[in-house]
Coordinates of C-alpha atoms and ligand atoms in Angstrom, one line a residue:
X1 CA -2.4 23.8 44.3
X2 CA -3.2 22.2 47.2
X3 CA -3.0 18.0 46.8
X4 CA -5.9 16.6 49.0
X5 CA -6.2 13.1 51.0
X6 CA -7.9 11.8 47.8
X7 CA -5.4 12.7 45.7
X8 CA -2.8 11.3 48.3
X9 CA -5.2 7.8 48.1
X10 CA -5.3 7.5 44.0
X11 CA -1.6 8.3 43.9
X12 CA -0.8 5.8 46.2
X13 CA -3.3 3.1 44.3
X14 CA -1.8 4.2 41.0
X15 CA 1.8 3.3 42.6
X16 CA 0.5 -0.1 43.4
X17 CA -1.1 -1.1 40.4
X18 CA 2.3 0.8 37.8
X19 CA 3.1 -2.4 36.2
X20 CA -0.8 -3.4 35.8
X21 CA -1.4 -0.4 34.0
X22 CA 1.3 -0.4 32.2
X23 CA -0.2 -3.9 31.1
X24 CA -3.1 -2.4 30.7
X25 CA -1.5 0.5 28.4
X26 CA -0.4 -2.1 26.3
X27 CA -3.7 -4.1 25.8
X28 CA -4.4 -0.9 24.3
X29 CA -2.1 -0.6 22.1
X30 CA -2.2 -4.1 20.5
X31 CA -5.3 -3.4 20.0
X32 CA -5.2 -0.5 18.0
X33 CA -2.4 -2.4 15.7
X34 CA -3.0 -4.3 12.4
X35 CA -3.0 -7.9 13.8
X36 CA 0.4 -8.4 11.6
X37 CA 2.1 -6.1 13.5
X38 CA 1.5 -7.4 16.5
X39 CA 3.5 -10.2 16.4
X40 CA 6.7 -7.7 15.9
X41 CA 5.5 -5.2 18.1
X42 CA 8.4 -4.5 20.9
X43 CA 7.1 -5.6 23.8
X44 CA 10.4 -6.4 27.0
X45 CA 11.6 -3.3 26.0
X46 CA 8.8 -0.6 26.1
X47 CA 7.6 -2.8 29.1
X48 CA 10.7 -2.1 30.7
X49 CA 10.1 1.6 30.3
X50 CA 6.7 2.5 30.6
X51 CA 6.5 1.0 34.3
X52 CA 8.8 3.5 35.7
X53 CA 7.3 6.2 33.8
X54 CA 4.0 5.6 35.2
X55 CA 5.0 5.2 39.0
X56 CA 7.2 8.2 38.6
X57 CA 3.8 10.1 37.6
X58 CA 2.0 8.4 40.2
X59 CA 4.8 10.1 43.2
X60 CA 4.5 13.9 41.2
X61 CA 0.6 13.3 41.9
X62 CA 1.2 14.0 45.6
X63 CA 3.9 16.0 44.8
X64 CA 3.3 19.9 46.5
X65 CA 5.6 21.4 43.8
X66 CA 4.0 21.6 40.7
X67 CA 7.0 21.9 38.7
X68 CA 8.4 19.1 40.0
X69 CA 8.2 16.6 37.4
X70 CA 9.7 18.7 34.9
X71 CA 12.6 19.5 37.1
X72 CA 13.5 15.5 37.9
X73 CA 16.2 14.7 35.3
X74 CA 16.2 11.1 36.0
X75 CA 12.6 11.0 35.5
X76 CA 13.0 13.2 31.9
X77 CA 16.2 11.3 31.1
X78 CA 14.6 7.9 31.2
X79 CA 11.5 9.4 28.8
X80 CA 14.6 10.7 26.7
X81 CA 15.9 6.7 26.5
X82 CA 12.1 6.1 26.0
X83 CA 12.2 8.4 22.2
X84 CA 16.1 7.1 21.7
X85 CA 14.0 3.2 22.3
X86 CA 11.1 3.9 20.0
X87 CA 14.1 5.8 17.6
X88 CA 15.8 2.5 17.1
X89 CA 12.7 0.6 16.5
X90 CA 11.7 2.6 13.7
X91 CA 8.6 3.9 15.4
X92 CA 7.1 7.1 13.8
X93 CA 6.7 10.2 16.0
X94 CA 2.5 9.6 15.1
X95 CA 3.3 6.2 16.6
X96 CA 4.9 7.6 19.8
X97 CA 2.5 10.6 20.0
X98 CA -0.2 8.1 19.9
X99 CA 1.3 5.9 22.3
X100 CA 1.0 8.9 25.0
X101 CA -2.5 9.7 24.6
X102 CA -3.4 6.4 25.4
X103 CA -1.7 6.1 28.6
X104 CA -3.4 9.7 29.3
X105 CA -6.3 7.9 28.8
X106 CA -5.7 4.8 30.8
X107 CA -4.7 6.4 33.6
X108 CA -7.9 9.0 33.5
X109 CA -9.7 5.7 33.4
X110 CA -7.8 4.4 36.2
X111 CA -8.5 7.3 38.8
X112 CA -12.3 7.7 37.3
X113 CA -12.8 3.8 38.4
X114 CA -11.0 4.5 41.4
X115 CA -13.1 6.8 42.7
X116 CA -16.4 4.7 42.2
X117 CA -14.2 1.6 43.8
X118 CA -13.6 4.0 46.6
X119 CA -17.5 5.3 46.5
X120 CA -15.5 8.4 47.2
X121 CA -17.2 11.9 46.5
X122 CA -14.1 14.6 46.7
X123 CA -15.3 18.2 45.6
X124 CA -15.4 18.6 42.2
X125 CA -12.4 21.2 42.1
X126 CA -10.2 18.8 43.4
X127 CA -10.8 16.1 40.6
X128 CA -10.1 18.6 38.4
X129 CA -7.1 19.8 39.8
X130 CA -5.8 15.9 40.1
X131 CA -6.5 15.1 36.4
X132 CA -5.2 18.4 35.1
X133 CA -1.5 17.2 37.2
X134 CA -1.8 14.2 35.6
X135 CA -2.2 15.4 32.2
X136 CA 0.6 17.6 33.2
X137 CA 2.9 14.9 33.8
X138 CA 2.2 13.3 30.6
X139 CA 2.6 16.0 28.8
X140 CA 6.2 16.6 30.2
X141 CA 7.4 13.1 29.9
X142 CA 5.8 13.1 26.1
X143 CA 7.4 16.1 24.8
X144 CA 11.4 14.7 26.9
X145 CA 10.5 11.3 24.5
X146 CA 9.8 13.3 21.3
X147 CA 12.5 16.1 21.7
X148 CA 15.0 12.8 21.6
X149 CA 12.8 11.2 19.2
X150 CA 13.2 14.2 16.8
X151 CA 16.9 15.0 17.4
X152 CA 17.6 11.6 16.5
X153 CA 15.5 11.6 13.7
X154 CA 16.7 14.9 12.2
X155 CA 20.4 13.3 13.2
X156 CA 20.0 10.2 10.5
X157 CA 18.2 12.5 7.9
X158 CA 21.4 14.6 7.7
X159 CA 23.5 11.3 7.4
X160 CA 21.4 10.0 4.8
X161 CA 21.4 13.3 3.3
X162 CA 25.5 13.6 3.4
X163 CA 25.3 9.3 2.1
X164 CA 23.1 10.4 -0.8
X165 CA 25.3 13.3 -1.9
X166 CA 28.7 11.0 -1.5
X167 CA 26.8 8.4 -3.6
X168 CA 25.9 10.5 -6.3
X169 CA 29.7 12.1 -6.7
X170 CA 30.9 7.8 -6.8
X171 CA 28.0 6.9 -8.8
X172 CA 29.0 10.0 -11.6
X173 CA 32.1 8.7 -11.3
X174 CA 31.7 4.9 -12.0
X175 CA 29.6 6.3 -15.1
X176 CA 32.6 8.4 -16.4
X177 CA 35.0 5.7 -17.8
X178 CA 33.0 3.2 -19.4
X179 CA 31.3 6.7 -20.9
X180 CA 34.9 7.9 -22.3
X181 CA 35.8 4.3 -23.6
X182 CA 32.3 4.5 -25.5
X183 CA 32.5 8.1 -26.6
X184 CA 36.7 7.1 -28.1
X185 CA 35.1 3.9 -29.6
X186 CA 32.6 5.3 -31.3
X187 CA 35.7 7.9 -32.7
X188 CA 37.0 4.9 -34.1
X189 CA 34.7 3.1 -36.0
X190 CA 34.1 6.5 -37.2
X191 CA 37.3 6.0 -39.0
X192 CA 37.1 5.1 -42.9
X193 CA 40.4 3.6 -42.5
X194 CA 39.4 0.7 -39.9
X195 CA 40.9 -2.8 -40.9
X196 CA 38.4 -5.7 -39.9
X197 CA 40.5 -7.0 -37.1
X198 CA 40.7 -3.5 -35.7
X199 CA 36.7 -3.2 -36.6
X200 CA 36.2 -6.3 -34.2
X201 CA 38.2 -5.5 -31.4
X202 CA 36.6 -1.8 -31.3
X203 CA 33.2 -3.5 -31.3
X204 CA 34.1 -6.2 -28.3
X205 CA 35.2 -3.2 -26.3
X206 CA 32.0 -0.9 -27.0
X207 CA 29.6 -4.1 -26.2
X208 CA 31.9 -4.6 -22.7
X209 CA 31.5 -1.2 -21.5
X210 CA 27.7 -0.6 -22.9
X211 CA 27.3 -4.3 -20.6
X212 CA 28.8 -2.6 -17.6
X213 CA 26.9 0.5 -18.3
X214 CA 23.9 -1.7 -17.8
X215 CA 25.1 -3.7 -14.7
X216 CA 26.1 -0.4 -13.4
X217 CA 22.6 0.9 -14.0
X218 CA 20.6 -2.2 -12.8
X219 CA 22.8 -2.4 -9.2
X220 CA 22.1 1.3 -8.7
X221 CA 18.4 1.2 -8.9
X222 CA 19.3 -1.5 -6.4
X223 CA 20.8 0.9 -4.7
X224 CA 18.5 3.3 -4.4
X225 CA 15.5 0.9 -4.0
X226 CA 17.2 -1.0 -0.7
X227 CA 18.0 2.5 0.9
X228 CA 13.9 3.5 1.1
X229 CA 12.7 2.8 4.6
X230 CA 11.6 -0.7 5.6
X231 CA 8.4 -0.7 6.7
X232 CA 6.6 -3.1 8.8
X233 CA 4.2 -3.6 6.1
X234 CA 6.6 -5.7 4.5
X235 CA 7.2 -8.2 7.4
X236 CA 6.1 -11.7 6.7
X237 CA 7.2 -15.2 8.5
X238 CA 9.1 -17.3 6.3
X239 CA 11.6 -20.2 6.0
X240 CA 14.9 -18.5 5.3
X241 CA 15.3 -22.1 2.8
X242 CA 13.0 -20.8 0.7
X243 CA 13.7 -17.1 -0.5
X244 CA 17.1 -19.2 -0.7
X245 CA 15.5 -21.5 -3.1
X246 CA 13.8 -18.4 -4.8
X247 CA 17.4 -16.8 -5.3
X248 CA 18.6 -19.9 -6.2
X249 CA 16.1 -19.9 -8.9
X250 CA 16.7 -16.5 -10.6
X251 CA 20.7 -17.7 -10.8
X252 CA 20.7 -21.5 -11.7
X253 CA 21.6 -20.4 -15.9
X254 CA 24.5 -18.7 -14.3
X255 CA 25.7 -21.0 -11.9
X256 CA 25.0 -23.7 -14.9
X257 CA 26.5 -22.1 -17.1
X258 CA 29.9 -22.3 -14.7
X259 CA 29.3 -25.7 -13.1
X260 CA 28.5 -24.4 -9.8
X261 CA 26.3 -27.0 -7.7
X262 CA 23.7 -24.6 -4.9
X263 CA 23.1 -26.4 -2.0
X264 CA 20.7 -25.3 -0.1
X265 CA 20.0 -26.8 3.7
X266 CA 16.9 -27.4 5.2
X267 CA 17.5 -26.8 8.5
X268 CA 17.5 -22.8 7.4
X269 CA 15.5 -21.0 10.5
X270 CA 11.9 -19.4 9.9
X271 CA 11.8 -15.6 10.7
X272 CA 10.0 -12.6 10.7
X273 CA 12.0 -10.7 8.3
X274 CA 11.1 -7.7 5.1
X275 CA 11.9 -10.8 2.4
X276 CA 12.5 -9.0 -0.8
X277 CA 15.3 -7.5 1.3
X278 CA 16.7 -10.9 2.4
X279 CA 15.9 -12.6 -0.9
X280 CA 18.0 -9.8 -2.4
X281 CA 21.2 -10.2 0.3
X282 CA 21.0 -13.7 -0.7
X283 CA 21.2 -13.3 -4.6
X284 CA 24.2 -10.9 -4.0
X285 CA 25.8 -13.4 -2.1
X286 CA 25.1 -16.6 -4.4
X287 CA 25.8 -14.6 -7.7
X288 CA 29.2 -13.8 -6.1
X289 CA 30.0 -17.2 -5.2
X290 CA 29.0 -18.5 -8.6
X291 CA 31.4 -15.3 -10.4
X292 CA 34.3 -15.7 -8.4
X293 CA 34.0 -20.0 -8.3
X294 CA 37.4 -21.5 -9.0
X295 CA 37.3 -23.3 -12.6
X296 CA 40.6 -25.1 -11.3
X297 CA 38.5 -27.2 -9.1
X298 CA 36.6 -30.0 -10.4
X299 CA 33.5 -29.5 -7.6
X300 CA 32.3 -26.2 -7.3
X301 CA 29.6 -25.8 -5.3
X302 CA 28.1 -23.2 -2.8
X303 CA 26.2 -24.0 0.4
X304 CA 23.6 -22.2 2.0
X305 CA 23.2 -23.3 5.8
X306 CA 22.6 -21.7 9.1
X307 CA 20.5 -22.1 11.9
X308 CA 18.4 -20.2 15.5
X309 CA 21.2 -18.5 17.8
X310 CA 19.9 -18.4 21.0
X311 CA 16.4 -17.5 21.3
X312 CA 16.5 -14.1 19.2
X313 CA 18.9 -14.8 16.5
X314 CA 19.6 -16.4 13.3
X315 CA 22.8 -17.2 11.0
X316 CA 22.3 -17.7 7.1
X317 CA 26.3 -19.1 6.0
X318 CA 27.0 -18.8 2.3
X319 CA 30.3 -20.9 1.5
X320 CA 31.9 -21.4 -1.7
X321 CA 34.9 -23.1 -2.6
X322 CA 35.6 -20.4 -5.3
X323 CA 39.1 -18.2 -5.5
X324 CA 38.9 -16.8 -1.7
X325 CA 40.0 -13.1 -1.0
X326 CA 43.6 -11.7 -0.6
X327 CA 42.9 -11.1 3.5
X328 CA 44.4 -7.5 3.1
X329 CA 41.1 -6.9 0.5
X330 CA 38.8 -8.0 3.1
X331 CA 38.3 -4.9 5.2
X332 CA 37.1 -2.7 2.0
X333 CA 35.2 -5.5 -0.2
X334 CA 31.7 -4.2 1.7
X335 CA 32.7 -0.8 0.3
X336 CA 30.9 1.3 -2.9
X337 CA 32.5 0.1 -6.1
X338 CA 35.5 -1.9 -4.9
X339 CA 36.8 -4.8 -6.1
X340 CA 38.8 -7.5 -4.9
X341 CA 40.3 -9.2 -7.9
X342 CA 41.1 -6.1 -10.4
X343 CA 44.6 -7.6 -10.8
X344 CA 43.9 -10.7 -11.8
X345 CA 43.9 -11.2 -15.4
X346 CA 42.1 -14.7 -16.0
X347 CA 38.8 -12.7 -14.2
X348 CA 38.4 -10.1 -16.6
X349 CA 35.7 -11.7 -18.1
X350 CA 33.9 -11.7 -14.7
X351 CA 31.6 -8.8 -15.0
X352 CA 31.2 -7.0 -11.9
X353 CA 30.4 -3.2 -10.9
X354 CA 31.7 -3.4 -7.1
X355 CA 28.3 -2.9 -5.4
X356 CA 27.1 -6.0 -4.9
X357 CA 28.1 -6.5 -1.6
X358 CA 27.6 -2.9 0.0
X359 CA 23.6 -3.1 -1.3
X360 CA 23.9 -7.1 0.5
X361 CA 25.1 -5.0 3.3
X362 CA 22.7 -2.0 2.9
X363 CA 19.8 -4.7 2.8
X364 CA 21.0 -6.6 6.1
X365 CA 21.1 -3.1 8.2
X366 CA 18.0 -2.4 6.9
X367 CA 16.5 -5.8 8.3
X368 CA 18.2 -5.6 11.7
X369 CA 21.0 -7.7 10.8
X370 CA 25.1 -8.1 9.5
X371 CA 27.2 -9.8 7.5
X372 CA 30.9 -11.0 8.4
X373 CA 33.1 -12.4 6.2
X374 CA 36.3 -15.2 6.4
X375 CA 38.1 -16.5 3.4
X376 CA 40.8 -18.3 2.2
X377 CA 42.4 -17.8 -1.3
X378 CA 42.4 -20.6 -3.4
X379 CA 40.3 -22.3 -0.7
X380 CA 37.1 -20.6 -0.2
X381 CA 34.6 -18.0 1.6
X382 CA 31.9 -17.8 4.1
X383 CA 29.5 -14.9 4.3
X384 CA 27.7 -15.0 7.6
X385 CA 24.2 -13.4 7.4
X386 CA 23.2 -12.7 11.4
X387 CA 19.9 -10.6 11.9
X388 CA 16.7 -11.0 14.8
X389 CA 14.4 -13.5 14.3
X390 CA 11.7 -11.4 15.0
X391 CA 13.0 -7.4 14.1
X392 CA 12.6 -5.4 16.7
X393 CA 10.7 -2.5 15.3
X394 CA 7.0 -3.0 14.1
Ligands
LIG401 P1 31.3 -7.1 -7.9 O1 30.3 -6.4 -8.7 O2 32.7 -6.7 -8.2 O3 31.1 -8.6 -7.7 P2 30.7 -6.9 -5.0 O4 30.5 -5.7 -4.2 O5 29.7 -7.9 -5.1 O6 31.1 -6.4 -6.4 O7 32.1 -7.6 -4.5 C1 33.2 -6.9 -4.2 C2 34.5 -7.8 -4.5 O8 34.6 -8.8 -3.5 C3 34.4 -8.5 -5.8 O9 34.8 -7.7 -6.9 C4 35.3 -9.7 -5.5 O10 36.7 -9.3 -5.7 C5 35.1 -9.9 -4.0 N1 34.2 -11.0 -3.8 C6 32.9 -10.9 -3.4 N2 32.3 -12.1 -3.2 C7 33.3 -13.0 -3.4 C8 33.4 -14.5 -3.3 N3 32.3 -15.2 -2.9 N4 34.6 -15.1 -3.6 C9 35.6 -14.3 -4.0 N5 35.6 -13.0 -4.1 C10 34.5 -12.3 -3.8

C-alpha cells in the first residue's frame, strides 16, 4: 500500500492533536456512562495511556510497512499494561471492547473533519486505504489489551476457583465438631439412666454447639455474600461516621449488655465507597472490640476515628481497650477460623467462630482497601481500616 501526501498530512495533524483526542475519546466515554459512575470513572490513569496509544497509531499511518504496528513490542506492550490497567479497575472486557470502538470512531471523525478543514479532495482509494490502516491499528492494539485483559481474568477465576474449594474443605470441617458433640449429646439424653445434674449439663452443651452451629452458619453466608463481585452499582458517597453510627446501632444490646461505651468521631472522612461492604468491616471490628473488652477495667470503651490521607486516602481506627493480642497471634488472626484466645479459660463464654476478621478483610480488598493491626495485651487494639477515597474502578 502506497501512503500518499494526504495520508502523510492527517498523520502528522493526528500527532499534533494525540492528547486532544484522547480528550476527546474521553468526552465520549463519560458520556455513554450512568452519571453515578462518572464520578469514579478512572480518569489520570487511562489518560496516561490512551495518549501514547493514539500518537503511536498516528506514526504507523505513514508507516510503508504494513505490518508494522503489530510487530512494535513497545507499542503492543503498553496496550498489554492498558488490559492489566482496566484488569485492576474491575473493568469488564464489554467495557474495554467498547472503549475501542469509540476511539475507532473518534479518530474516523477526526480525519473525516480533517479533510473538509483541509478542503482536500484525495482520490477516493486512498481514503479508503488510510481508514482501513487505521482500523488496522486499532484492531491490533485492542485485541494486545484484551489478550492481557483475559489472561488476567482467567488468572483470578482459577484463584477464586482454588479459594472456593479450600473454603469448602475448612468450612466442612468447622461443621464436623460441634456436629459430633450434638450427635454424642443427643446419645446421652437418650440414656434412661440420666441423673438431673447430668440431664443439665448435657443440655448446656447441646444449646452451646447448636449456638455455634448458628454463628457458624450466619458468618458463612457472610462469607459467601462479601466474596460476589463489587460492582459499581453499589458505590454511594457517604460519611464513613455514619455507616459507623449504623453499626454501632445493630451492636449497642451487646456492647450494653458488657458496658462497653462506642465512640464514634465526627471528623470520619466522606468517601465513595460499596457501604454495605464497609458497614459490614465495621460491625466485625466493633463486635470484636465489644467480645474481647477487658471486664477488669472499669471504662471500656471503643473509638472509631480516622481521617483524609493525602489527597486519595482515608484511615477508619477502631481502638479498644479490651484484652489485646499475644503479638505472636497477630500474623494469623486475619486467617479462616482462627482464634486468638482459645487458651484462655475466663473467654469461653465469648462466642466466636474465627471468621470475623478474614470476611472484615475479604470486605476491605473488595473496596480497594486494608486493614493493619497493633495491640497490646491487657492494654488494647487498633484496627486500621485504609482504602481510596474514591475506588479506582467504576
Ligand atoms: P472470632 O469469631 O473468634 O471473634 P475473628 O476472626 O473475628 O473471630 O477474630 C479472630 C481472633 O482475633 C479472635 O478469636 C480473637 O482471639 C482475636 N481478636 C479479634 N479482635 C480482637 C480485639 N478487638 N481484641 C482482642 N482480640 C481480638
Amino acid at each position: 500500500m502506497i501512503i500518499t501526501e494526504f495520508g502523510d498530512l492527517i498523520a502528522e495533524r493526528m500527532r499534533a492533536e494525540h492528547r486532544t483526542l484522547a480528550a476527546r475519546w474521553f468526552e465520549r466515554l463519560l458520556d455513554l456512562l450512568p452519571v453515578e459512575a462518572r464520578a469514579v470513572f478512572p480518569t489520570d490513569t487511562l489518560l496516561d495511556h490512551v495518549p501514547a496509544l493514539i500518537l503511536e497509531i498516528s506514526g504507523y499511518l505513514r508507516q510503508p510497512e504494513e505490518d508494522a504496528i503489530a510487530a512494535n513490542t513497545a507499542i503492543l506492550e503498553k496496550a498489554r499494561e492498558l488490559g492489566a490497567l482496566r484488569h485492576s479497575q474491575r473493568a469488564s472486557l464489554h467495557q474495554v471492547l467498547r472503549e475501542y470502538q469509540v476511539l475507532g470512531g473518534v479518530l474516523v471523525t477526526f480525519v473525516l473533519e480533517e479533510l473538509e478543514r483541509l478542503n482536500a479532495a484525495p482520490p477516493a482509494a486512498d481514503c479508503v486505504a488510510l481508514v482501513a490502516r487505521l482500523n488496522e491499528a486499532v484492531h491490533v492494539l485492542s485485541q494486545s489489551t484484551v489478550e492481557a485483559f483475559v489472561t488476567l481474568y482467567t488468572e483470578t477465576i482459577a484463584e477464586q476457583k482454588q479459594r472456593l474449594e479450600e473454603f469448602t474443605r475448612m468450612a466442612a470441617h468447622e461443621w464436623r465438631q460441634p456436629l459430633g458433640a450434638l450427635q454424642f449429646g443427643i446419645g446421652l439424653l437418650r440414656r434412661p439412666d440420666m441423673d438431673q445434674e447430668r440431664l443439665s449439663r448435657t443440655l448446656a452443651t447441646v444449646d452451646r454447639n447448636v449456638r455455634h452451629l448458628v454463628e457458624l452458619t450466619h458468618k458463612l453466608e457472610a462469607v459467601a455474600r462479601v466474596q460476589g463481585p463489587s460492582d459499581s452499582a453499589l458505590l454511594q458517597e457517604v460519611s464513613a461516621a455514619s455507616v459507623a453510627q449504623e453499626a454501632a446501632r445493630q451492636l449497642r444490646e451487646m456492647a450494653e449488655a458488657r458496658g462497653v461505651d462506642i465512640r464514634i468521631s465526627d471528623a470520619l472522612p466522606t468517601l465513595i465507597v460499596d457501604v454495605g461492604r464497609l458497614e459490614l468491616v465495621l460491625v466485625n471490628l466493633l463486635s470484636n472490640a465489644i467480645k474481647y473488652s477487658d471486664s477488669a477495667k472499669s471504662e471500656r470503651y471503643v473509638a472509631v476515628a480516622g481521617g483524609r490521607e493525602g489527597n486519595s486516602l482515608c484511615r477508619i481506627d477502631v481502638s479498644d481497650n479490651g484484652i489485646g493480642i499475644p503479638q505472636h497471634a497477630l500474623a494469623t488472626i486475619f486467617q479462616r477460623f482462627t482464634r486468638a484466645h482459645t487458651d484462655r479459660e475466663d473467654l469461653v463464654h465469648v462466642g466466636g467462630v474465627g471468621l470475623g476478621l478474614s470476611i472484615a478483610e475479604d470486605c476491605a480488598r473488595a473496596i480497594g482497601g486494608r486493614i493493619d493491626v497493633r495491640s497490646v495485651e491487657g492494654e488494647g487494639t487498633v484496627f486500621t481500616l485504609s482504602l481510596p477515597v474514591v475506588p479506582a474502578w467504576s
